[in-house]
């Protein structure tokens, strides 16, 4: 098939634009949303410009066969010489991880906090109380609490995009703060609003559960009194 010179130029331009726009949303096998791409690129580009650190988001459908997420990240990060942090999500494997090519980079953000499945200290205390285990009460998670929320089939990609960008922004803002710079494209209050909504849902379920428990206890007590 022959292509006109103009069509060839258009194809080259599109390919070049795709390559350039994939610098910080390094791999995307799930979302394919231009708006999502733009937001990641804006934040990642500003972070790199002001700190010299590249924060790259990797969105996979599935990890390569016989490879866990850390091994995958170790192989992928060999492509980068500059200070790089990878935030990786694999849908089919239900795995999320953060990996840096320099140990010193972990000093600029709290990996354990970002990846915590618990969003608040109060929630962490309640869970520890229920399990009678206070050895680990880490909280403040900005990915897993949102990722764990139920979503209809047509809303899955939105959930993935929202939760991963939430975590991406959290890491970027922590790195920026550690470096003493301010990001104009920081999520800030929007990020906190998402976590607040998770908290509201969680505590709502707890209160409702307590209400049902008390209601059941009162019903049993009333039945006993009536049978006397």
Coordinates of N, CA and C in Angstrom, one line a residue:
X1 N 0.8 -1.2 0.0 CA 0.0 0.0 0.0 C 0.9 1.2 0.0
X2 N 0.6 2.2 -0.9 CA 1.4 3.4 -1.0 C 0.7 4.5 -0.2
X3 N 1.5 5.3 0.5 CA 1.0 6.4 1.3 C 1.5 7.7 0.7
X4 N 0.7 8.7 0.7 CA 1.1 10.1 0.2 C 2.1 10.7 1.2
X5 N 2.8 11.6 0.6 CA 3.9 12.3 1.5 C 3.2 12.9 2.7
X6 N 2.1 13.5 2.5 CA 1.4 14.2 3.6 C 0.9 13.2 4.7
X7 N 0.4 12.0 4.3 CA 0.0 11.0 5.2 C 1.2 10.4 6.0
X8 N 2.3 10.2 5.3 CA 3.5 9.7 5.9 C 3.9 10.7 7.0
X9 N 3.9 12.0 6.7 CA 4.3 13.0 7.7 C 3.4 13.0 8.9
X10 N 2.1 12.8 8.7 CA 1.1 12.8 9.7 C 1.4 11.6 10.6
X11 N 1.6 10.4 10.0 CA 1.9 9.2 10.8 C 3.1 9.4 11.7
X12 N 4.2 10.0 11.1 CA 5.5 10.2 11.8 C 5.2 11.2 13.0
X13 N 4.4 12.2 12.7 CA 4.1 13.2 13.8 C 3.3 12.6 14.9
X14 N 2.4 11.7 14.6 CA 1.6 11.1 15.6 C 2.4 10.1 16.5
X15 N 3.3 9.4 15.8 CA 4.2 8.4 16.5 C 5.1 9.2 17.4
X16 N 5.7 10.3 16.9 CA 6.6 11.1 17.7 C 5.9 11.7 18.9
X17 N 4.7 12.2 18.7 CA 3.9 12.8 19.8 C 3.6 11.8 20.8
X18 N 3.3 10.5 20.4 CA 3.0 9.5 21.4 C 4.2 9.1 22.2
X19 N 5.4 9.1 21.5 CA 6.6 8.8 22.3 C 7.0 9.8 23.3
X20 N 6.7 11.1 22.9 CA 7.1 12.2 23.8 C 6.1 12.3 25.0
X21 N 4.8 12.0 24.7 CA 3.8 12.1 25.8 C 3.9 10.9 26.7
X22 N 4.7 9.9 26.4 CA 4.7 8.7 27.3 C 5.9 8.7 28.2
X23 N 6.5 9.9 28.5 CA 7.7 10.0 29.3 C 7.4 9.6 30.8
X24 N 6.3 10.1 31.4 CA 6.1 9.9 32.8 C 4.9 8.9 33.0
X25 N 4.0 8.8 32.1 CA 3.0 7.7 32.0 C 3.7 6.7 31.1
X26 N 4.7 6.0 31.7 CA 5.7 5.3 30.9 C 5.1 4.1 30.1
X27 N 4.2 3.4 30.8 CA 3.5 2.3 30.1 C 2.0 2.4 30.5
X28 N 1.1 2.3 29.5 CA -0.3 2.3 29.8 C -1.0 1.3 28.9
X29 N -1.3 0.2 29.6 CA -2.0 -0.9 28.9 C -3.5 -1.0 29.3
X30 N -3.9 0.0 30.1 CA -5.3 0.0 30.6 C -6.2 1.2 30.3
X31 N -5.7 2.4 30.5 CA -6.5 3.6 30.6 C -6.7 4.2 29.2
X32 N -5.7 4.5 28.5 CA -5.8 5.0 27.1 C -6.7 6.3 27.1
X33 N -6.5 7.1 28.0 CA -7.3 8.3 28.1 C -6.4 9.5 28.0
X34 N -6.5 10.4 27.0 CA -5.7 11.5 26.8 C -5.6 12.5 28.0
X35 N -6.7 12.7 28.6 CA -6.8 13.6 29.8 C -5.9 13.1 30.9
X36 N -6.0 11.7 31.2 CA -5.2 11.1 32.2 C -3.7 11.2 31.9
X37 N -3.4 11.0 30.6 CA -2.0 11.1 30.2 C -1.5 12.5 30.4
X38 N -2.3 13.5 30.0 CA -1.9 14.9 30.2 C -1.6 15.3 31.6
X39 N -2.5 14.9 32.5 CA -2.3 15.2 34.0 C -1.1 14.6 34.5
X40 N -0.8 13.3 34.2 CA 0.4 12.6 34.7 C 1.6 13.3 34.1
X41 N 1.6 13.7 32.8 CA 2.8 14.3 32.2 C 3.0 15.7 32.8
X42 N 2.0 16.4 33.1 CA 2.2 17.8 33.6 C 2.9 17.7 35.0
X43 N 2.3 16.8 35.8 CA 2.9 16.7 37.2 C 4.3 16.1 37.2
X44 N 4.5 15.0 36.4 CA 5.8 14.4 36.3 C 6.8 15.3 35.7
X45 N 6.5 16.1 34.7 CA 7.4 17.0 34.1 C 7.8 18.1 35.0
X46 N 6.9 18.7 35.8 CA 7.2 19.7 36.7 C 8.1 19.2 37.9
X47 N 7.8 18.0 38.4 CA 8.6 17.4 39.4 C 10.0 17.2 39.0
X48 N 10.2 16.7 37.8 CA 11.5 16.4 37.2 C 12.3 17.8 37.0
X49 N 11.6 18.7 36.5 CA 12.2 20.0 36.3 C 12.7 20.7 37.5
X50 N 11.9 20.5 38.6 CA 12.3 21.2 39.9 C 13.1 20.4 40.8
X51 N 13.2 19.1 40.7 CA 13.9 18.2 41.6 C 15.0 17.3 40.9
X52 N 14.8 17.1 39.6 CA 15.8 16.2 38.9 C 15.4 14.8 39.1
X53 N 14.2 14.5 39.7 CA 13.8 13.1 39.9 C 12.6 12.8 39.0
X54 N 12.7 11.6 38.3 CA 11.7 11.2 37.4 C 10.7 10.2 38.1
X55 N 9.5 10.6 38.2 CA 8.5 9.7 38.8 C 7.6 9.1 37.6
X56 N 7.7 7.8 37.3 CA 7.1 7.2 36.2 C 6.0 6.2 36.6
X57 N 4.9 6.3 36.0 CA 3.7 5.5 36.3 C 3.6 4.4 35.2
X58 N 3.5 3.1 35.7 CA 3.4 2.0 34.8 C 2.1 1.3 35.1
X59 N 1.2 1.2 34.1 CA -0.1 0.6 34.2 C -0.1 -0.6 33.3
X60 N -0.1 -1.8 33.9 CA 0.0 -3.1 33.1 C -1.3 -3.8 33.2
X61 N -1.6 -4.5 32.1 CA -2.8 -5.5 32.1 C -2.4 -6.7 33.0
X62 N -1.2 -7.2 32.7 CA -0.7 -8.4 33.5 C 0.8 -8.4 33.4
X63 N 1.4 -8.9 34.5 CA 2.9 -9.1 34.5 C 3.3 -10.2 33.6
X64 N 4.6 -10.1 33.1 CA 5.1 -11.2 32.3 C 5.1 -12.5 33.0
X65 N 4.9 -13.6 32.3 CA 4.8 -14.9 32.9 C 6.0 -15.2 33.8
X66 N 5.8 -15.8 35.0 CA 6.8 -16.2 35.9 C 7.7 -15.0 36.4
X67 N 7.1 -13.8 36.5 CA 7.8 -12.7 37.0 C 6.9 -11.9 38.0
X68 N 7.5 -11.7 39.2 CA 6.7 -10.9 40.1 C 6.9 -9.4 39.9
X69 N 6.2 -8.6 40.6 CA 6.2 -7.1 40.3 C 7.5 -6.5 40.6
X70 N 8.2 -6.9 41.6 CA 9.5 -6.3 42.0 C 10.5 -6.7 40.9
X71 N 10.6 -7.9 40.5 CA 11.5 -8.4 39.5 C 11.3 -7.6 38.2
X72 N 10.0 -7.4 37.9 CA 9.6 -6.7 36.7 C 10.2 -5.2 36.7
X73 N 10.0 -4.6 37.9 CA 10.5 -3.2 38.1 C 12.0 -3.1 38.0
X74 N 12.6 -4.1 38.6 CA 14.1 -4.1 38.5 C 14.6 -4.2 37.1
X75 N 13.9 -5.0 36.3 CA 14.3 -5.0 34.9 C 14.0 -3.7 34.1
X76 N 12.8 -3.2 34.4 CA 12.4 -2.0 33.7 C 13.2 -0.8 34.0
X77 N 13.6 -0.7 35.3 CA 14.3 0.5 35.7 C 15.8 0.6 35.2
X78 N 16.2 -0.5 34.7 CA 17.6 -0.5 34.1 C 17.7 0.4 32.9
X79 N 16.5 0.8 32.3 CA 16.5 1.7 31.2 C 16.8 3.1 31.5
X80 N 16.8 3.4 32.8 CA 16.9 4.8 33.2 C 18.2 5.0 34.0
X81 N 19.0 6.1 33.6 CA 20.2 6.4 34.3 C 20.0 7.5 35.4
X82 N 19.0 8.4 35.1 CA 18.7 9.5 36.1 C 17.9 8.9 37.3
X83 N 17.9 9.7 38.4 CA 17.1 9.2 39.6 C 15.7 9.0 39.2
X84 N 15.2 7.7 39.4 CA 13.9 7.4 38.9 C 13.1 6.6 39.9
X85 N 11.8 6.9 40.1 CA 10.9 6.2 40.9 C 9.8 5.6 40.1
X86 N 9.6 4.3 40.2 CA 8.5 3.7 39.4 C 7.3 3.4 40.4
X87 N 6.1 3.8 39.9 CA 4.9 3.4 40.6 C 4.2 2.4 39.6
X88 N 4.1 1.2 40.0 CA 3.6 0.1 39.0 C 2.3 -0.5 39.5
X89 N 1.4 -0.7 38.6 CA 0.1 -1.4 38.9 C -0.1 -2.4 37.8
X90 N -0.5 -3.7 38.3 CA -0.9 -4.7 37.4 C -2.3 -5.2 37.7
X91 N -3.2 -5.0 36.7 CA -4.6 -5.3 37.0 C -4.9 -6.8 37.3
X92 N -4.5 -7.7 36.4 CA -4.8 -9.1 36.5 C -4.1 -9.7 37.8
X93 N -3.0 -9.2 38.1 CA -2.2 -9.7 39.3 C -2.6 -9.0 40.6
X94 N -3.4 -7.9 40.5 CA -3.9 -7.1 41.7 C -2.7 -6.7 42.5
X95 N -1.7 -6.2 41.9 CA -0.4 -5.8 42.5 C -0.1 -4.3 42.3
X96 N 0.4 -3.7 43.4 CA 0.8 -2.3 43.3 C 2.2 -2.2 44.0
X97 N 3.1 -1.5 43.4 CA 4.4 -1.4 44.1 C 5.1 -0.1 43.7
X98 N 6.1 0.3 44.5 CA 6.9 1.5 44.3 C 8.3 1.0 44.3
X99 N 9.1 1.4 43.3 CA 10.5 1.0 43.3 C 11.4 2.1 42.8
X100 N 12.6 2.3 43.4 CA 13.5 3.4 43.0 C 14.8 2.8 42.6
X101 N 15.5 3.4 41.7 CA 16.8 2.9 41.3 C 18.0 3.4 42.1
X102 N 17.6 4.3 43.1 CA 18.7 4.7 44.1 C 18.1 4.6 45.5
X103 N 18.8 4.0 46.4 CA 18.2 3.8 47.7 C 17.9 5.1 48.4
X104 N 18.7 6.2 48.1 CA 18.5 7.5 48.7 C 17.1 8.1 48.4
X105 N 16.5 7.7 47.3 CA 15.3 8.3 46.9 C 14.1 7.9 47.8
X106 N 14.3 6.8 48.5 CA 13.2 6.4 49.5 C 13.2 7.4 50.7
X107 N 14.2 8.2 50.8 CA 14.2 9.2 51.9 C 13.3 10.3 51.7
X108 N 12.9 10.5 50.4 CA 12.0 11.6 50.0 C 10.5 11.4 50.1
X109 N 10.1 10.1 50.3 CA 8.7 9.8 50.4 C 8.6 8.6 51.3
X110 N 7.4 8.4 51.8 CA 7.1 7.3 52.7 C 6.3 6.2 52.0
X111 N 7.1 5.2 51.5 CA 6.5 4.1 50.7 C 5.5 3.3 51.5
X112 N 5.7 3.0 52.7 CA 4.8 2.3 53.6 C 3.5 3.0 53.7
X113 N 3.5 4.3 53.9 CA 2.3 5.1 54.0 C 1.5 5.1 52.7
X114 N 2.2 5.4 51.6 CA 1.5 5.5 50.3 C 0.8 4.2 50.0
X115 N 1.4 3.0 50.3 CA 0.9 1.7 50.0 C 0.1 1.1 51.1
X116 N -0.2 1.8 52.2 CA -1.0 1.3 53.3 C -2.4 1.1 52.8
X117 N -3.0 -0.1 53.2 CA -4.4 -0.3 52.8 C -5.4 0.4 53.7
X118 N -4.9 1.2 54.6 CA -5.7 1.9 55.6 C -5.5 3.4 55.4
X119 N -6.6 4.1 55.4 CA -6.6 5.5 55.0 C -6.4 6.5 56.2
X120 N -6.7 6.1 57.4 CA -6.6 7.0 58.6 C -6.1 6.3 59.8
X121 N -5.5 7.1 60.8 CA -5.1 6.5 62.0 C -6.2 5.9 62.9
X122 N -7.4 6.6 62.8 CA -8.5 6.0 63.6 C -9.0 4.7 63.0
X123 N -9.0 4.6 61.7 CA -9.3 3.3 61.0 C -8.3 2.3 61.4
X124 N -7.0 2.6 61.4 CA -6.0 1.7 61.8 C -6.1 1.2 63.2
X125 N -6.5 2.1 64.1 CA -6.7 1.7 65.5 C -7.9 0.7 65.7
X126 N -9.0 1.0 64.9 CA -10.2 0.2 65.0 C -9.9 -1.2 64.5
X127 N -9.2 -1.3 63.4 CA -8.8 -2.6 62.8 C -7.9 -3.4 63.8
X128 N -6.9 -2.6 64.4 CA -6.0 -3.3 65.3 C -6.8 -3.8 66.5
X129 N -7.8 -3.0 67.0 CA -8.6 -3.4 68.1 C -9.4 -4.6 67.8
X130 N -9.9 -4.7 66.6 CA -10.7 -5.9 66.2 C -9.9 -7.1 66.2
X131 N -8.6 -6.9 65.7 CA -7.7 -8.1 65.5 C -6.8 -8.3 66.7
X132 N -6.9 -7.4 67.7 CA -6.1 -7.5 68.9 C -4.6 -7.6 68.6
X133 N -4.2 -6.8 67.6 CA -2.8 -6.8 67.1 C -2.4 -5.3 66.8
X134 N -1.6 -4.7 67.7 CA -1.2 -3.3 67.6 C 0.2 -3.2 67.1
X135 N 0.8 -4.2 66.5 CA 2.2 -4.2 66.0 C 2.4 -3.3 64.8
X136 N 1.4 -3.2 64.0 CA 1.5 -2.4 62.8 C 0.2 -1.5 62.6
X137 N 0.4 -0.2 62.8 CA -0.8 0.7 62.7 C -0.5 1.7 61.7
X138 N 0.2 1.4 60.6 CA 0.5 2.3 59.5 C -0.8 2.7 58.8
X139 N -0.9 3.9 58.4 CA -2.1 4.4 57.7 C -1.8 5.5 56.7
X140 N -2.8 6.2 56.2 CA -2.5 7.3 55.3 C -2.4 6.8 53.8
X141 N -2.8 5.6 53.5 CA -2.8 5.0 52.2 C -3.5 5.9 51.2
X142 N -2.9 6.1 50.0 CA -3.6 7.0 49.0 C -3.9 6.2 47.7
X143 N -3.6 4.9 47.7 CA -3.9 4.0 46.5 C -4.9 2.9 46.9
X144 N -4.5 2.0 47.8 CA -5.2 0.8 48.0 C -6.6 1.1 48.6
X145 N -6.8 2.1 49.5 CA -8.2 2.3 50.0 C -9.2 2.7 48.9
X146 N -8.7 3.4 47.8 CA -9.5 3.8 46.7 C -9.7 2.6 45.7
X147 N -8.6 1.9 45.6 CA -8.5 0.7 44.6 C -9.5 -0.4 45.1
X148 N -9.6 -0.5 46.5 CA -10.5 -1.5 47.0 C -12.0 -1.2 47.0
X149 N -12.3 0.0 46.6 CA -13.7 0.3 46.5 C -14.4 -0.4 45.4
X150 N -15.6 -0.9 45.6 CA -16.4 -1.6 44.5 C -16.7 -0.6 43.4
X151 N -16.7 -1.1 42.2 CA -17.0 -0.3 41.0 C -17.8 -1.2 40.0
X152 N -18.7 -0.6 39.3 CA -19.4 -1.3 38.3 C -18.4 -1.6 37.1
X153 N -18.7 -2.6 36.3 CA -17.8 -2.9 35.2 C -17.3 -1.8 34.4
X154 N -18.3 -0.9 34.0 CA -18.0 0.2 33.2 C -17.2 1.3 33.9
X155 N -17.0 1.2 35.2 CA -16.4 2.2 36.0 C -15.0 1.8 36.5
X156 N -14.6 0.6 36.1 CA -13.3 0.1 36.6 C -12.1 0.9 36.1
X157 N -12.1 1.3 34.9 CA -10.9 2.1 34.4 C -10.9 3.5 35.1
X158 N -12.0 4.0 35.4 CA -12.0 5.3 36.2 C -11.5 5.1 37.6
X159 N -11.8 4.0 38.2 CA -11.3 3.7 39.5 C -9.8 3.5 39.5
X160 N -9.3 2.8 38.5 CA -7.9 2.5 38.3 C -7.1 3.9 38.1
X161 N -7.7 4.7 37.2 CA -7.0 6.0 36.9 C -7.0 6.9 38.2
X162 N -8.2 6.9 38.9 CA -8.3 7.8 40.0 C -7.3 7.4 41.2
X163 N -7.3 6.1 41.5 CA -6.5 5.6 42.6 C -5.0 5.7 42.3
X164 N -4.6 5.4 41.1 CA -3.2 5.4 40.7 C -2.7 6.9 40.6
X165 N -3.5 7.8 40.1 CA -3.1 9.2 40.0 C -3.0 9.7 41.4
X166 N -3.9 9.3 42.3 CA -3.9 9.7 43.7 C -2.6 9.4 44.3
X167 N -2.1 8.1 44.1 CA -0.8 7.7 44.7 C 0.3 8.4 44.0
X168 N 0.2 8.6 42.7 CA 1.3 9.3 41.9 C 1.5 10.7 42.5
X169 N 0.3 11.4 42.7 CA 0.4 12.8 43.2 C 0.9 12.8 44.6
X170 N 0.6 11.8 45.4 CA 1.0 11.8 46.8 C 2.6 11.7 46.8
X171 N 3.1 10.8 46.0 CA 4.6 10.6 46.0 C 5.2 11.9 45.5
X172 N 4.7 12.5 44.4 CA 5.2 13.7 43.8 C 5.3 14.8 44.8
X173 N 4.2 15.0 45.6 CA 4.1 16.1 46.6 C 5.0 15.8 47.7
X174 N 5.2 14.6 48.1 CA 6.2 14.3 49.2 C 7.6 14.5 48.8
X175 N 7.9 14.1 47.6 CA 9.3 14.4 47.0 C 9.5 15.9 47.0
X176 N 8.6 16.6 46.4 CA 8.7 18.1 46.3 C 8.9 18.7 47.6
X177 N 8.1 18.3 48.6 CA 8.2 18.9 50.0 C 9.6 18.6 50.6
X178 N 10.1 17.4 50.4 CA 11.4 17.0 50.9 C 12.5 17.8 50.3
X179 N 12.3 18.2 49.0 CA 13.3 19.0 48.3 C 13.1 20.5 48.4
X180 N 12.0 20.8 49.2 CA 11.8 22.3 49.4 C 11.3 23.0 48.3
X181 N 10.5 22.4 47.4 CA 9.9 23.1 46.2 C 8.4 22.9 46.3
X182 N 7.7 23.8 45.5 CA 6.3 23.8 45.5 C 5.8 23.4 44.0
X183 N 4.9 22.5 43.9 CA 4.4 22.1 42.6 C 3.1 22.8 42.3
X184 N 3.1 23.5 41.2 CA 1.9 24.2 40.8 C 0.8 23.3 40.3
X185 N 1.2 22.1 39.9 CA 0.2 21.1 39.4 C -0.1 20.1 40.5
X186 N 0.2 20.4 41.7 CA -0.1 19.4 42.8 C -1.6 19.3 43.0
X187 N -2.0 18.1 43.4 CA -3.4 17.8 43.6 C -3.9 18.4 44.8
X188 N -3.1 18.4 45.9 CA -3.5 19.0 47.2 C -4.8 18.6 47.7
X189 N -5.7 19.6 47.8 CA -7.0 19.4 48.5 C -7.9 18.3 47.8
X190 N -7.8 18.2 46.5 CA -8.5 17.2 45.7 C -8.1 15.8 46.2
X191 N -6.8 15.6 46.5 CA -6.3 14.3 47.0 C -6.9 14.0 48.4
X192 N -6.9 15.0 49.2 CA -7.5 14.8 50.6 C -9.0 14.6 50.5
X193 N -9.7 15.2 49.6 CA -11.1 15.0 49.4 C -11.4 13.5 49.1
X194 N -10.6 12.9 48.2 CA -10.8 11.5 47.9 C -10.7 10.6 49.1
X195 N -9.6 10.9 49.9 CA -9.4 10.1 51.1 C -10.5 10.3 52.1
X196 N -11.0 11.5 52.2 CA -12.1 11.8 53.1 C -13.3 11.0 52.8
X197 N -13.6 10.9 51.5 CA -14.8 10.1 51.1 C -14.7 8.7 51.4
X198 N -13.4 8.1 51.3 CA -13.2 6.8 51.7 C -13.4 6.6 53.2
X199 N -13.0 7.6 54.0 CA -13.2 7.5 55.4 C -14.7 7.5 55.8
X200 N -15.4 8.4 55.1 CA -16.9 8.5 55.3 C -17.6 7.2 55.1
X201 N -17.2 6.5 54.0 CA -17.8 5.2 53.6 C -17.4 4.2 54.7
X202 N -16.2 4.2 55.1 CA -15.7 3.2 56.1 C -16.4 3.3 57.4
X203 N -16.4 4.6 57.9 CA -17.0 4.8 59.2 C -18.5 4.6 59.2
X204 N -19.1 4.9 58.0 CA -20.5 4.7 57.8 C -20.9 3.2 58.0
X205 N -20.1 2.3 57.4 CA -20.3 0.9 57.5 C -20.1 0.4 59.0
X206 N -19.1 1.0 59.7 CA -18.9 0.6 61.0 C -20.1 1.0 61.9
X207 N -20.5 2.3 61.8 CA -21.7 2.8 62.5 C -22.9 1.9 62.3
X208 N -23.1 1.6 61.0 CA -24.3 0.8 60.6 C -24.2 -0.6 61.2
X209 N -23.0 -1.2 61.2 CA -22.7 -2.5 61.8 C -23.0 -2.5 63.3
X210 N -22.6 -1.4 64.0 CA -22.8 -1.3 65.5 C -24.3 -1.1 65.7
X211 N -25.0 -0.4 64.9 CA -26.4 -0.2 65.0 C -27.2 -1.5 64.9
X212 N -26.8 -2.3 63.9 CA -27.4 -3.7 63.7 C -27.1 -4.6 64.9
X213 N -25.9 -4.5 65.4 CA -25.5 -5.3 66.6 C -26.3 -5.0 67.8
X214 N -26.5 -3.7 68.1 CA -27.3 -3.2 69.2 C -28.7 -3.6 69.1
X215 N -29.2 -3.4 67.8 CA -30.6 -3.8 67.5 C -30.9 -5.2 67.8
X216 N -29.9 -6.1 67.4 CA -30.0 -7.5 67.6 C -30.0 -7.9 69.0
X217 N -29.1 -7.3 69.8 CA -29.0 -7.5 71.2 C -30.3 -7.1 71.9
X218 N -30.9 -6.0 71.6 CA -32.1 -5.5 72.2 C -33.3 -6.5 71.9
X219 N -33.3 -7.0 70.6 CA -34.3 -7.9 70.2 C -34.3 -9.2 71.0
X220 N -33.1 -9.7 71.2 CA -32.9 -11.0 71.9 C -33.3 -10.8 73.4
X221 N -32.9 -9.6 73.9 CA -33.3 -9.3 75.3 C -34.8 -9.2 75.5
X222 N -35.4 -8.6 74.5 CA -36.9 -8.4 74.6 C -37.6 -9.8 74.5
X223 N -37.1 -10.6 73.6 CA -37.6 -12.0 73.5 C -37.5 -12.8 74.7
X224 N -36.4 -12.6 75.4 CA -36.2 -13.3 76.7 C -37.2 -12.8 77.8
X225 N -37.3 -11.5 77.8 CA -38.2 -10.9 78.8 C -39.7 -11.3 78.6
X226 N -40.1 -11.4 77.3 CA -41.4 -11.8 77.0 C -41.7 -13.3 77.3
X227 N -40.7 -14.1 77.2 CA -40.9 -15.5 77.4 C -40.9 -15.9 78.9
X228 N -40.6 -14.9 79.8 CA -40.6 -15.2 81.2 C -42.0 -15.2 81.8

